[in-house]
Each structure stands twice: as C-alpha cells, then as structure tokens.
N, CA, C and O atoms as a Tinker XYZ file with bonds, in Angstrom:
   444  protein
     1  N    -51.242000 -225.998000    5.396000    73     2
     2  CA   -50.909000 -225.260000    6.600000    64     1     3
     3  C    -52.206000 -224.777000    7.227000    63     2     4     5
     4  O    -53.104000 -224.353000    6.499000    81     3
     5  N    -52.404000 -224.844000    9.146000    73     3     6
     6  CA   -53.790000 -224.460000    9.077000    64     5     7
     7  C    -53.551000 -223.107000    9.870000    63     6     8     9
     8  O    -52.457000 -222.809000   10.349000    81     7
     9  N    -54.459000 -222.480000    9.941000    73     7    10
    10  CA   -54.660000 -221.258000   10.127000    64     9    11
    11  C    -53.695000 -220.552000   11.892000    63    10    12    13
    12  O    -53.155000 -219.453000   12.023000    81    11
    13  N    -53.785000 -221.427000   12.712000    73    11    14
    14  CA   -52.862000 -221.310000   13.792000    64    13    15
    15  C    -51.602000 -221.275000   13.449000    63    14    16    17
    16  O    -50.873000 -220.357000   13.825000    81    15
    17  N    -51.086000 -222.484000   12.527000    73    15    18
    18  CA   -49.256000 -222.274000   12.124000    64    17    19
    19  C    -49.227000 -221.018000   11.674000    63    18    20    21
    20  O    -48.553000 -220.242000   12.352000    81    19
    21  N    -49.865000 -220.505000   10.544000    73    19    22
    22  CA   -49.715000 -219.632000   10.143000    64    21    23
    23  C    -49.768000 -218.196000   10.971000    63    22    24    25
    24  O    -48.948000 -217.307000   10.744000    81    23
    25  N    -50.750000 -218.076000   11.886000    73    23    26
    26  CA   -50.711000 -217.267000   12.387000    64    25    27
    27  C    -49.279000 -217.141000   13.625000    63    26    28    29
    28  O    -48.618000 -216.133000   13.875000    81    27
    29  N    -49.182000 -218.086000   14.032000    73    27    30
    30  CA   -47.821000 -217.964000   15.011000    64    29    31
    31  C    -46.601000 -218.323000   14.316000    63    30    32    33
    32  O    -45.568000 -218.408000   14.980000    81    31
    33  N    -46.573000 -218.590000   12.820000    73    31    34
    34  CA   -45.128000 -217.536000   11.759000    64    33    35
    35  C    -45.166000 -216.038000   12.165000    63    34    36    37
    36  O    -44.270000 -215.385000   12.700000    81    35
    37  N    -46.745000 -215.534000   11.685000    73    35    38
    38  CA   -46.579000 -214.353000   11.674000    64    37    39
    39  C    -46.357000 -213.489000   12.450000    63    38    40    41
    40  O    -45.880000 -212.376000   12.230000    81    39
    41  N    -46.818000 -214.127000   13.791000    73    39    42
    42  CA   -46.416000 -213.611000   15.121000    64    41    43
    43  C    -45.117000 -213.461000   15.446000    63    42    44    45
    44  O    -44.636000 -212.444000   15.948000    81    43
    45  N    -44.434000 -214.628000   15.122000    73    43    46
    46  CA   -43.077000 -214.605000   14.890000    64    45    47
    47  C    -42.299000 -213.260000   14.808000    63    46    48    49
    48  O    -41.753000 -212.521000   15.627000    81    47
    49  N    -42.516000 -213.268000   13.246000    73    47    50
    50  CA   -41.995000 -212.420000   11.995000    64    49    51
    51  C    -42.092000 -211.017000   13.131000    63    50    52    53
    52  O    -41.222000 -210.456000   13.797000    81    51
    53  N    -43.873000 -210.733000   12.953000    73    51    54
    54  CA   -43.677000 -209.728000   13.214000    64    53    55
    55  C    -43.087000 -208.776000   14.573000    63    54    56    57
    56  O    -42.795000 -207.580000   14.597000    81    55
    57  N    -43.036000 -209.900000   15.770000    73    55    58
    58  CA   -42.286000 -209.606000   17.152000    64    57    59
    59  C    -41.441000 -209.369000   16.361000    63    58    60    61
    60  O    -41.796000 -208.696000   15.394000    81    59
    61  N    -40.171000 -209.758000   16.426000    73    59    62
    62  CA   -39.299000 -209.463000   15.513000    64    61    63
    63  C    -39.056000 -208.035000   14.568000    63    62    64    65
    64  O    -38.195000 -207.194000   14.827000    81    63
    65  N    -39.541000 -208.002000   13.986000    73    63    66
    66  CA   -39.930000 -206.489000   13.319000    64    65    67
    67  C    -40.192000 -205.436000   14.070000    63    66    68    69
    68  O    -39.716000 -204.320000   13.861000    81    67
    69  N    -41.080000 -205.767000   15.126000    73    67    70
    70  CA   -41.352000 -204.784000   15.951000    64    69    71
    71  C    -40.929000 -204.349000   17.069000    63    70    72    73
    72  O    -41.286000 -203.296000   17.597000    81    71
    73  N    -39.928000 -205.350000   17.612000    73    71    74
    74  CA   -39.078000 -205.047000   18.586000    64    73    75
    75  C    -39.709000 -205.696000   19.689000    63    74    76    77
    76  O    -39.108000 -205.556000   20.755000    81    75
    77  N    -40.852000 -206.429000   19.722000    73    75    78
    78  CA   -41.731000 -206.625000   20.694000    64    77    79
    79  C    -41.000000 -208.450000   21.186000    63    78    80    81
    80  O    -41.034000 -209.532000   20.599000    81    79
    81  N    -40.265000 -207.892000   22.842000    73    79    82
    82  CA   -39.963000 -208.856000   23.182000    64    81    83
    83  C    -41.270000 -209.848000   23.873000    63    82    84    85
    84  O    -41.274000 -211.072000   23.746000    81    83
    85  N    -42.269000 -209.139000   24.554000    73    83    86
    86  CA   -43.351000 -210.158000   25.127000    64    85    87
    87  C    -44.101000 -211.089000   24.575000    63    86    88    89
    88  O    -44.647000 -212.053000   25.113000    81    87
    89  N    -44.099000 -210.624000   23.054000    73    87    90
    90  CA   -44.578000 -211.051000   21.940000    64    89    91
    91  C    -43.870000 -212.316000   21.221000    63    90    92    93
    92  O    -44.419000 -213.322000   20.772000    81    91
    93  N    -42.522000 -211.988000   21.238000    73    91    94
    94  CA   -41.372000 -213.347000   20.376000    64    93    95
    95  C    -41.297000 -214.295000   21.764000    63    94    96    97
    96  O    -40.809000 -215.408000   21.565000    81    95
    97  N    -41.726000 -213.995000   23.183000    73    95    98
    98  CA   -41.665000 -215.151000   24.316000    64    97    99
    99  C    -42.872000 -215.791000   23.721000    63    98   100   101
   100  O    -42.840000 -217.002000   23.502000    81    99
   101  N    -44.064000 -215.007000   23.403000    73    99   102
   102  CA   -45.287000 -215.948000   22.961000    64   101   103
   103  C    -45.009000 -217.179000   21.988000    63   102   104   105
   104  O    -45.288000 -218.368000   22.142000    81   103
   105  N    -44.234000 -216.381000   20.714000    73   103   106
   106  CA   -44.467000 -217.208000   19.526000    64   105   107
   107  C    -43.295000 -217.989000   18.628000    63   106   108   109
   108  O    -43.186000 -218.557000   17.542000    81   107
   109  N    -42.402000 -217.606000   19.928000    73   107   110
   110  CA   -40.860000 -218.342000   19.460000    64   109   111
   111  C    -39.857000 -219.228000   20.807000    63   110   112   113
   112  O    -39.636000 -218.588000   21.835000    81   111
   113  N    -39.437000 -220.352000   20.713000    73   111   114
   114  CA   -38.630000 -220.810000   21.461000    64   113   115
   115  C    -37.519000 -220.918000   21.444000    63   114   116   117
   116  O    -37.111000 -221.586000   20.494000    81   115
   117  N    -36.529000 -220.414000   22.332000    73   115   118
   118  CA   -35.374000 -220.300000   22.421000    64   117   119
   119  C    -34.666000 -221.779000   22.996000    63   118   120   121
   120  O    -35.329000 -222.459000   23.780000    81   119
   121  N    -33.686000 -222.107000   22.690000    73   119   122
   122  CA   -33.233000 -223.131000   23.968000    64   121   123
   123  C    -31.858000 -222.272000   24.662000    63   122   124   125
   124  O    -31.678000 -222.643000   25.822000    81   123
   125  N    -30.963000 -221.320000   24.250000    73   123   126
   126  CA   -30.100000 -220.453000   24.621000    64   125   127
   127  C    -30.683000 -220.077000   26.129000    63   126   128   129
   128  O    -31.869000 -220.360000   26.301000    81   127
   129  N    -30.128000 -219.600000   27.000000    73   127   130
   130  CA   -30.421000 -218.982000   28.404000    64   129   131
   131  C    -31.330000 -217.734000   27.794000    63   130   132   133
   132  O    -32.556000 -217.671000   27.707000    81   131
   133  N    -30.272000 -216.710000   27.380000    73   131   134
   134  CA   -30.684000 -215.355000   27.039000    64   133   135
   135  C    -31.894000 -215.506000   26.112000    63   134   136   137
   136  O    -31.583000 -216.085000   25.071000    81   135
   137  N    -33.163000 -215.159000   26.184000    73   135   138
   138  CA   -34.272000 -214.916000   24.872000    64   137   139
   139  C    -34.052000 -213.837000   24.360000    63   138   140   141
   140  O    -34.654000 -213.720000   23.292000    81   139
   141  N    -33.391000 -212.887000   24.667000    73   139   142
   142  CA   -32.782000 -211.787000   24.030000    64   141   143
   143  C    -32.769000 -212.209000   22.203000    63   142   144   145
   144  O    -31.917000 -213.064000   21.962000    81   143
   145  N    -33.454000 -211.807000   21.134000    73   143   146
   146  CA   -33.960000 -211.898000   19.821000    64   145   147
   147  C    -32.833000 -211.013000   19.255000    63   146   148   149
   148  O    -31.741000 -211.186000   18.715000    81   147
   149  N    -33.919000 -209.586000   19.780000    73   147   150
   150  CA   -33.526000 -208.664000   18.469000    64   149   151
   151  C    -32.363000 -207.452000   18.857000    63   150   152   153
   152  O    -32.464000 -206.485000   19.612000    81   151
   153  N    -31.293000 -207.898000   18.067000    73   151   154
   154  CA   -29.743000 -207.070000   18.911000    64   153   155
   155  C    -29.466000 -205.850000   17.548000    63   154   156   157
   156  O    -28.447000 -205.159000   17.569000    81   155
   157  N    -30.274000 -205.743000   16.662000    73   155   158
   158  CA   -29.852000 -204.925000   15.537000    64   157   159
   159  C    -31.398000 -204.479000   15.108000    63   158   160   161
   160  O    -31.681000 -204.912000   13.991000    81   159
   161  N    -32.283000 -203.843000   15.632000    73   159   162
   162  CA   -33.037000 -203.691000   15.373000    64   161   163
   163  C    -33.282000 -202.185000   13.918000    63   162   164   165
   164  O    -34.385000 -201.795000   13.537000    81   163
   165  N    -32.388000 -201.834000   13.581000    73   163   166
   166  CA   -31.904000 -201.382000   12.335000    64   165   167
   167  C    -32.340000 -202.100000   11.306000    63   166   168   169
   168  O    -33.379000 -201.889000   10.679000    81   167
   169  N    -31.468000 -203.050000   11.098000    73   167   170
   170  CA   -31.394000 -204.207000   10.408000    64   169   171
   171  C    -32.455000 -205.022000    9.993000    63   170   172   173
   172  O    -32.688000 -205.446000    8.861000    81   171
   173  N    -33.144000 -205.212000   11.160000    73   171   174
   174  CA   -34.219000 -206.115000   11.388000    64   173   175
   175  C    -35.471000 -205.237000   10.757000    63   174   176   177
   176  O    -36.380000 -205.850000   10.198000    81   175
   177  N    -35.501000 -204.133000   10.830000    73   175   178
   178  CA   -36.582000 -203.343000   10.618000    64   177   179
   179  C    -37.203000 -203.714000    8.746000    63   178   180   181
   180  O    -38.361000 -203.805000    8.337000    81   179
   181  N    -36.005000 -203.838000    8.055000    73   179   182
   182  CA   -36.538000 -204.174000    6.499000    64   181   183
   183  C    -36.850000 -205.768000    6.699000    63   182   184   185
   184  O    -37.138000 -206.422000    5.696000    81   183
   185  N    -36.809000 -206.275000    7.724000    73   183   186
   186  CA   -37.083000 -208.173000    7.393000    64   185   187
   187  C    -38.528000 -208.129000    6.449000    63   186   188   189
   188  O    -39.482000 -207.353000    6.490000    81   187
   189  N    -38.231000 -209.363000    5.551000    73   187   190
   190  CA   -39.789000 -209.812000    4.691000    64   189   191
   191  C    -39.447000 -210.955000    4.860000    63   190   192   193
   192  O    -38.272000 -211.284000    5.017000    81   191
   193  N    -40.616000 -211.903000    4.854000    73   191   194
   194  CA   -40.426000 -213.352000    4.586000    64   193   195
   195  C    -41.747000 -213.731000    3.804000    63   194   196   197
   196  O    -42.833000 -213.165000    3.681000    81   195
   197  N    -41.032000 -215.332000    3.153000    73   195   198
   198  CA   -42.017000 -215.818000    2.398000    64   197   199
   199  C    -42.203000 -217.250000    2.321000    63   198   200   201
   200  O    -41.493000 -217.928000    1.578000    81   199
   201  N    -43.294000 -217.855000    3.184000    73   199   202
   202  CA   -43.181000 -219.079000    3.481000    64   201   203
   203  C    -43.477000 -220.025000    2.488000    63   202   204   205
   204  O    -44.674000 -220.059000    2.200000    81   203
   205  N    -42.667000 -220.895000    1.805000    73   203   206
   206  CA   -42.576000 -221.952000    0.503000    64   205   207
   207  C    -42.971000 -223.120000    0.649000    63   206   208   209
   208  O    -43.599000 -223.560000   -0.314000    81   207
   209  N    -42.807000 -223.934000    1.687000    73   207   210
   210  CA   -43.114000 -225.545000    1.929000    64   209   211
   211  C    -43.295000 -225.808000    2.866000    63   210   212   213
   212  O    -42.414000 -225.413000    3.630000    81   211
   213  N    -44.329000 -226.521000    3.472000    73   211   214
   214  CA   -44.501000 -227.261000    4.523000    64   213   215
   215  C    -44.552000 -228.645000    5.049000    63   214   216   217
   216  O    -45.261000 -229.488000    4.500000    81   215
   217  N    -43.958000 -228.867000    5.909000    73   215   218
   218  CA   -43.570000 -230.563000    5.828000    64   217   219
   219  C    -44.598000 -230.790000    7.226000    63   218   220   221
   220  O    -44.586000 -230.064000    8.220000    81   219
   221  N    -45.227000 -231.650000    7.072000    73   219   222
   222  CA   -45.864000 -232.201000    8.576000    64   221   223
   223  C    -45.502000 -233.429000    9.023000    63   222   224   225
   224  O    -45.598000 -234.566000    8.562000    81   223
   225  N    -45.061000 -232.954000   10.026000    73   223   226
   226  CA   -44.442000 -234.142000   10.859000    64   225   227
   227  C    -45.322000 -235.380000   11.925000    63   226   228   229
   228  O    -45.225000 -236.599000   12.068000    81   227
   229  N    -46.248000 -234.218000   12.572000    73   227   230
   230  CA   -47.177000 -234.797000   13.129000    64   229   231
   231  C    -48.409000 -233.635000   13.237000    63   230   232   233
   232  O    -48.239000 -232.753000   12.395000    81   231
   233  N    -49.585000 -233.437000   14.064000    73   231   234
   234  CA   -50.839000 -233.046000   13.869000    64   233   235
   235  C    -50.034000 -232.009000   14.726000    63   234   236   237
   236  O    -50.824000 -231.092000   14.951000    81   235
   237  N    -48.740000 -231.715000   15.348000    73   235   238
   238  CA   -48.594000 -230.660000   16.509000    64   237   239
   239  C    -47.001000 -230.330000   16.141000    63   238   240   241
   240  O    -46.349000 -229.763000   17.018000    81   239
   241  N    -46.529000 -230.569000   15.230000    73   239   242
   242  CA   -45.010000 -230.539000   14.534000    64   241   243
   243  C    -45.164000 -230.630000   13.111000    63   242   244   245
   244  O    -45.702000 -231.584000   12.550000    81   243
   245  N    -44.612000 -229.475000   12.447000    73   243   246
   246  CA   -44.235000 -228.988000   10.800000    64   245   247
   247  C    -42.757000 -228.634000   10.677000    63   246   248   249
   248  O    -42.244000 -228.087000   11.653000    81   247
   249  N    -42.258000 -228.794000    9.962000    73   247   250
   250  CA   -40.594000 -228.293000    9.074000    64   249   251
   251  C    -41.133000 -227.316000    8.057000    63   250   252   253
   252  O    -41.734000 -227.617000    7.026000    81   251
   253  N    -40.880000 -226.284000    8.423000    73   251   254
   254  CA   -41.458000 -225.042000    7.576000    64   253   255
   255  C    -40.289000 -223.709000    6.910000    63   254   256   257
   256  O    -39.825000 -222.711000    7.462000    81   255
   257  N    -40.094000 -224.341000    5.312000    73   255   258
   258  CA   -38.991000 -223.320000    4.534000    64   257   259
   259  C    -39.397000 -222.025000    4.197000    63   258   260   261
   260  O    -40.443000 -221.623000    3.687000    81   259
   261  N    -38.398000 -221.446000    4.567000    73   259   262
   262  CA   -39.011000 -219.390000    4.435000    64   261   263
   263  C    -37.903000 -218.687000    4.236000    63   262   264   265
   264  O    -36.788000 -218.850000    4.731000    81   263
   265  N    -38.280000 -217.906000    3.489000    73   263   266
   266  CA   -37.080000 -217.407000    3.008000    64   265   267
   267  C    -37.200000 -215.788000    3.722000    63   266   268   269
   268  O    -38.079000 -215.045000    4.159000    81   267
   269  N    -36.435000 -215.792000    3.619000    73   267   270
   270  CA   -36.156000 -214.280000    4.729000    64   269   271
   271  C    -35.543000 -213.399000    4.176000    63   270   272   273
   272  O    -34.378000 -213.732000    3.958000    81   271
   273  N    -35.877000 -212.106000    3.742000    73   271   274
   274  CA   -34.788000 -211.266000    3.023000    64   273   275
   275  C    -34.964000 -210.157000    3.925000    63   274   276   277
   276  O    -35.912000 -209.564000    4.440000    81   275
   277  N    -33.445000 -210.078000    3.933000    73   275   278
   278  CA   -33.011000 -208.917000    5.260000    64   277   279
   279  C    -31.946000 -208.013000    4.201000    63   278   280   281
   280  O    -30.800000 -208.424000    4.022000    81   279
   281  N    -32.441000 -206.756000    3.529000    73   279   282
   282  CA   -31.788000 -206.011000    2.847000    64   281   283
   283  C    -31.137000 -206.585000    1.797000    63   282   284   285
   284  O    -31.894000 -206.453000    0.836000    81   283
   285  N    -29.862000 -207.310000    1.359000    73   283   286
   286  CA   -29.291000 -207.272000    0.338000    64   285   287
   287  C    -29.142000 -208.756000   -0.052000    63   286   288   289
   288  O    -28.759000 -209.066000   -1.180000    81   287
   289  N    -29.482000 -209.784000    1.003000    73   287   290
   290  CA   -29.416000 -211.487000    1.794000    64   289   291
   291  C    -31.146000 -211.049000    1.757000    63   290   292   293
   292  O    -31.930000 -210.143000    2.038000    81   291
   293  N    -31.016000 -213.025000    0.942000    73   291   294
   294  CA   -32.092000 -213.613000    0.533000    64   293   295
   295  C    -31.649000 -215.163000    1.892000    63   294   296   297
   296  O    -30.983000 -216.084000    1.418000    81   295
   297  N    -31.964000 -215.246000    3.044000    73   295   298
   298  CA   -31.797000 -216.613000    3.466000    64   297   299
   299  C    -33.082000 -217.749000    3.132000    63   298   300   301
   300  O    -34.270000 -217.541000    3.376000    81   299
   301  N    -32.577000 -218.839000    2.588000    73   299   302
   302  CA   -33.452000 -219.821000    2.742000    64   301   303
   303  C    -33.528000 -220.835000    4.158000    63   302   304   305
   304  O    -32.473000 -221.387000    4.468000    81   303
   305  N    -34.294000 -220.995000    4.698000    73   303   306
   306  CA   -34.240000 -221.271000    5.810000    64   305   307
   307  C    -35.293000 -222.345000    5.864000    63   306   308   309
   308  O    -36.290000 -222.322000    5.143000    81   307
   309  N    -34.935000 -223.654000    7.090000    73   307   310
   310  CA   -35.972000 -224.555000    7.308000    64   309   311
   311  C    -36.229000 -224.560000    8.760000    63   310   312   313
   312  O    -35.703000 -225.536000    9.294000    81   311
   313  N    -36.819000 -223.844000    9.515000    73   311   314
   314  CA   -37.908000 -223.476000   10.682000    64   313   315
   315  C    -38.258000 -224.769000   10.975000    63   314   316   317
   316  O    -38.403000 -225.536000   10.023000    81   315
   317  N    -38.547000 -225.468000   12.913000    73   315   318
   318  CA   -39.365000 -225.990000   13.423000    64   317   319
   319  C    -40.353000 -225.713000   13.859000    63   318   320   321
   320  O    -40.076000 -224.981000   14.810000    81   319
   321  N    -41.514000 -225.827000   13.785000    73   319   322
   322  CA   -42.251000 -225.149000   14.066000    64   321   323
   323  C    -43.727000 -226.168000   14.857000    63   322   324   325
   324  O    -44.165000 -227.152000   14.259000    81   323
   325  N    -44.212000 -225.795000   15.981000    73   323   326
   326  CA   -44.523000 -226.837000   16.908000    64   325   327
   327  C    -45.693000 -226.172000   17.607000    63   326   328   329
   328  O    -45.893000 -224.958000   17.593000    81   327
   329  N    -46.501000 -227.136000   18.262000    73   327   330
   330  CA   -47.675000 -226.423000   19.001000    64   329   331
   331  C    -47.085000 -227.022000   20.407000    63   330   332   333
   332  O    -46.441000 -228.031000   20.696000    81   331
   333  N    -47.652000 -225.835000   21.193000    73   331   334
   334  CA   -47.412000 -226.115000   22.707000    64   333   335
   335  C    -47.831000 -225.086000   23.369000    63   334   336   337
   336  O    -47.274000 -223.988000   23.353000    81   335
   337  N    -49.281000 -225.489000   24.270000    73   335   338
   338  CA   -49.579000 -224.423000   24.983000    64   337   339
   339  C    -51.019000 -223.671000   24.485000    63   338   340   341
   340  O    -51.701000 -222.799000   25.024000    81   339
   341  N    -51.185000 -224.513000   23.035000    73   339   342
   342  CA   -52.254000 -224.145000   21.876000    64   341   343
   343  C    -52.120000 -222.982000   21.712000    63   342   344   345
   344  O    -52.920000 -222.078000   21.471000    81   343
   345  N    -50.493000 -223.040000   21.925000    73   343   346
   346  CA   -49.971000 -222.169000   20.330000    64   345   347
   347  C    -48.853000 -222.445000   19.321000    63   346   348   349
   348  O    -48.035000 -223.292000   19.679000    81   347
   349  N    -48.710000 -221.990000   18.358000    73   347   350
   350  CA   -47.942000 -222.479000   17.458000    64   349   351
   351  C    -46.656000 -221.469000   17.671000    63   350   352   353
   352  O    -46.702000 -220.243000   17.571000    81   351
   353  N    -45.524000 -222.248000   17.980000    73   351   354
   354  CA   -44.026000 -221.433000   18.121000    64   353   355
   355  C    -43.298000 -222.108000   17.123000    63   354   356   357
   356  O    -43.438000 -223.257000   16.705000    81   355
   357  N    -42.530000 -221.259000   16.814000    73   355   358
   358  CA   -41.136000 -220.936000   15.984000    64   357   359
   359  C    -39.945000 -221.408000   16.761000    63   358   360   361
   360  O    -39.745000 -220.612000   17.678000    81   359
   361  N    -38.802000 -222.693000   16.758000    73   359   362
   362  CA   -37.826000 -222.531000   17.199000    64   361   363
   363  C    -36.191000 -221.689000   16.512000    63   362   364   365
   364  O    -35.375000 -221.902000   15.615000    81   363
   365  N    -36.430000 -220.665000   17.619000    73   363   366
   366  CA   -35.585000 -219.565000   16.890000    64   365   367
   367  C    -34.214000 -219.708000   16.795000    63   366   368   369
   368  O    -33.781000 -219.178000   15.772000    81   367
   369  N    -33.486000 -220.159000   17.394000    73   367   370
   370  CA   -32.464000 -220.660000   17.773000    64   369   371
   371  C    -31.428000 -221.186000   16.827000    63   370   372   373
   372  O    -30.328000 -220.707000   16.550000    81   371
   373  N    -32.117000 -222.467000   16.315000    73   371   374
   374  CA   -31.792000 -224.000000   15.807000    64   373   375
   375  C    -32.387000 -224.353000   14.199000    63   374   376   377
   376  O    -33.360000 -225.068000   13.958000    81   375
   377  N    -31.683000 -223.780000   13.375000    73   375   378
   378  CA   -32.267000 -223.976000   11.903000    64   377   379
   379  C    -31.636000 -224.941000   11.367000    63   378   380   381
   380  O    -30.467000 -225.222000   11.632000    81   379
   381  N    -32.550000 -225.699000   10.342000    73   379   382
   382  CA   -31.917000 -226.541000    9.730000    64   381   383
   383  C    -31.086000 -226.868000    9.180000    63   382   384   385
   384  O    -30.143000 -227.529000    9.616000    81   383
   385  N    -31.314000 -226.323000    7.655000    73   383   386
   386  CA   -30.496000 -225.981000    6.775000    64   385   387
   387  C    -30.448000 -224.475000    6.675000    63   386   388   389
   388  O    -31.178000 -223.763000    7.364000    81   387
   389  N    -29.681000 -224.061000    5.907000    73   387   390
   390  CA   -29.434000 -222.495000    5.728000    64   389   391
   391  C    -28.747000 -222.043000    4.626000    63   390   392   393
   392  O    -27.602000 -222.483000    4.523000    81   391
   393  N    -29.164000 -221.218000    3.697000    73   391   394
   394  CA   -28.616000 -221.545000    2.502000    64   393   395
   395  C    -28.480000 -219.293000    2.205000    63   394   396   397
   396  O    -29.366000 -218.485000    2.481000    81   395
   397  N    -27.371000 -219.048000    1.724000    73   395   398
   398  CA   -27.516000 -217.516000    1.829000    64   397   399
   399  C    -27.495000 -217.386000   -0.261000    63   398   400   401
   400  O    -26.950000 -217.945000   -1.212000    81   399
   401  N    -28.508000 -216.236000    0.016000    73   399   402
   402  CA   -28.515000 -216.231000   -2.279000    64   401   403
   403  C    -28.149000 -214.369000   -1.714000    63   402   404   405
   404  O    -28.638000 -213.680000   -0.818000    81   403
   405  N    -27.293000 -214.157000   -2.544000    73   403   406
   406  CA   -27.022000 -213.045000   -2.616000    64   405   407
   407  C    -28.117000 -212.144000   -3.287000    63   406   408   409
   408  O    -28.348000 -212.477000   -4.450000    81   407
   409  N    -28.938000 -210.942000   -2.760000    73   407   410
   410  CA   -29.619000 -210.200000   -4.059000    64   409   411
   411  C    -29.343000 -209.182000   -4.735000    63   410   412   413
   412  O    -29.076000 -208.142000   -4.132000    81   411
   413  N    -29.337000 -209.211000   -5.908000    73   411   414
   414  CA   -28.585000 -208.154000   -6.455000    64   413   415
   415  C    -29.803000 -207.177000   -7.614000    63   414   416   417
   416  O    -30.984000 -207.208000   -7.268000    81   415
   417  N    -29.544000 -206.600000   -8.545000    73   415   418
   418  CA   -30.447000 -205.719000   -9.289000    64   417   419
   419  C    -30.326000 -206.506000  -10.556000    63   418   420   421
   420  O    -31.024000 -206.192000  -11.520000    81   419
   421  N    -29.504000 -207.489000  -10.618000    73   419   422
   422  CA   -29.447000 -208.320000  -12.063000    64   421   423
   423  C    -29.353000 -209.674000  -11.733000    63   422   424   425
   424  O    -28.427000 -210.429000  -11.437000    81   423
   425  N    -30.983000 -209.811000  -11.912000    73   423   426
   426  CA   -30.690000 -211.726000  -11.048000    64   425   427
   427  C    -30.663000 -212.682000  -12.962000    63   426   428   429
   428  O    -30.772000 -212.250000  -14.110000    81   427
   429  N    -30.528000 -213.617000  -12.560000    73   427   430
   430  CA   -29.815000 -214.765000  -13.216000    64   429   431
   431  C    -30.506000 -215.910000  -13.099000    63   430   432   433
   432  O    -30.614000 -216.616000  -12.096000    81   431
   433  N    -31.056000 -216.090000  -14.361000    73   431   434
   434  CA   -32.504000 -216.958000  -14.610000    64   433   435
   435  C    -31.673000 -218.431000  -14.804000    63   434   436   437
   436  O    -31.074000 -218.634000  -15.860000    81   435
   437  N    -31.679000 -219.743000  -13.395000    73   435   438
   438  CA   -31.315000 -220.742000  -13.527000    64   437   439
   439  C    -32.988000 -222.173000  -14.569000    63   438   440   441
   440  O    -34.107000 -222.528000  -14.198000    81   439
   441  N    -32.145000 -222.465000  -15.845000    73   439   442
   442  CA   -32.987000 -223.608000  -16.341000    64   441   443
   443  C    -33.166000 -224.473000  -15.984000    63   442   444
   444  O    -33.905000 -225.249000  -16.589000    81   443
C-alpha cells in the first residue's frame, strides 16, 4: 500500500468521525444524489478500523478489506478504493462483500 492510499483511508475514516462533511467530499465517493455520510453521529463517534489486505487492481485502483468496529459490530468490509484528481477516494456507497462478527467479552478461538 503506498503512502497516498493510505492516507485517503484515513481521511476517510476520519471525516467520518469527525463529522467533517468538506472533508468525506475530498476523500470519499458517493454515487447516491445525497453525499449526506454521517446521519448518527453518536454512533459514529466510537468508529475504529483496521485495514487487513490489499488487492491492486491497477497503479490507480485497489480492493481494500477493513474491518470496522462500531461499538458492539465488528464489520468486515471490502472498500474500492481509487485515485482521481491525485487523490485517493473511498467508494462509500457500494461495498463488496460484508460480513457482520458479533463482539462480545468472550470471543471464541476458531482452529
């Protein structure tokens, strides 16, 4: 991963977190009308993520898995993630796969 993807995840993430809509127009693409993001900003306020794999598609396109834990939900998630504009955006919208792990205080060691 080079140092731009990474930085416009984090840009991402952290618009998001912060409520900062001028910021998620920078570093995330919508295809919906409304860019309207963050509707629970409660909620949103504990987001963590943790980016696991990166797939490269081309020198300006990655498939990028992150897992997102929003309070009690662990999502695994597979992100597009694209340069345009020489910057790296997030399509927010449109996830791949999506997989929900419940978290609990007694996790369960799979062999």
């Amino acid at each position: 991963m080079n140092i731009g993807m990474l930085n416009g995840i984090k840009g991402y993430f952290s618009s998001i977190h912060s409520g900062n809509e001028a910021a998620l127009r920078k570093y995330a693409r919508k295809f919906n009308k409304d860019h309207e993001q963050i509707d629970n900003r409660d909620r949103i306020s504990a987001l963590e993520y943790n980016i696991h794999n990166v797939t490269t598609l081309t020198n300006t396109a990655s498939i990028v898995d992150i897992s997102v834990i929003n309070g009690k939900q662990v999502n695994m998630i597979k992100y597009v993630v694209y340069k345009a504009d020489n910057n790296w955006k997030v399509i927010a919208d449109r996830h791949l796969v999506k997989a929900v792990i419940p978290k609990n205080s007694n996790p369960v060691e799979v062999k």
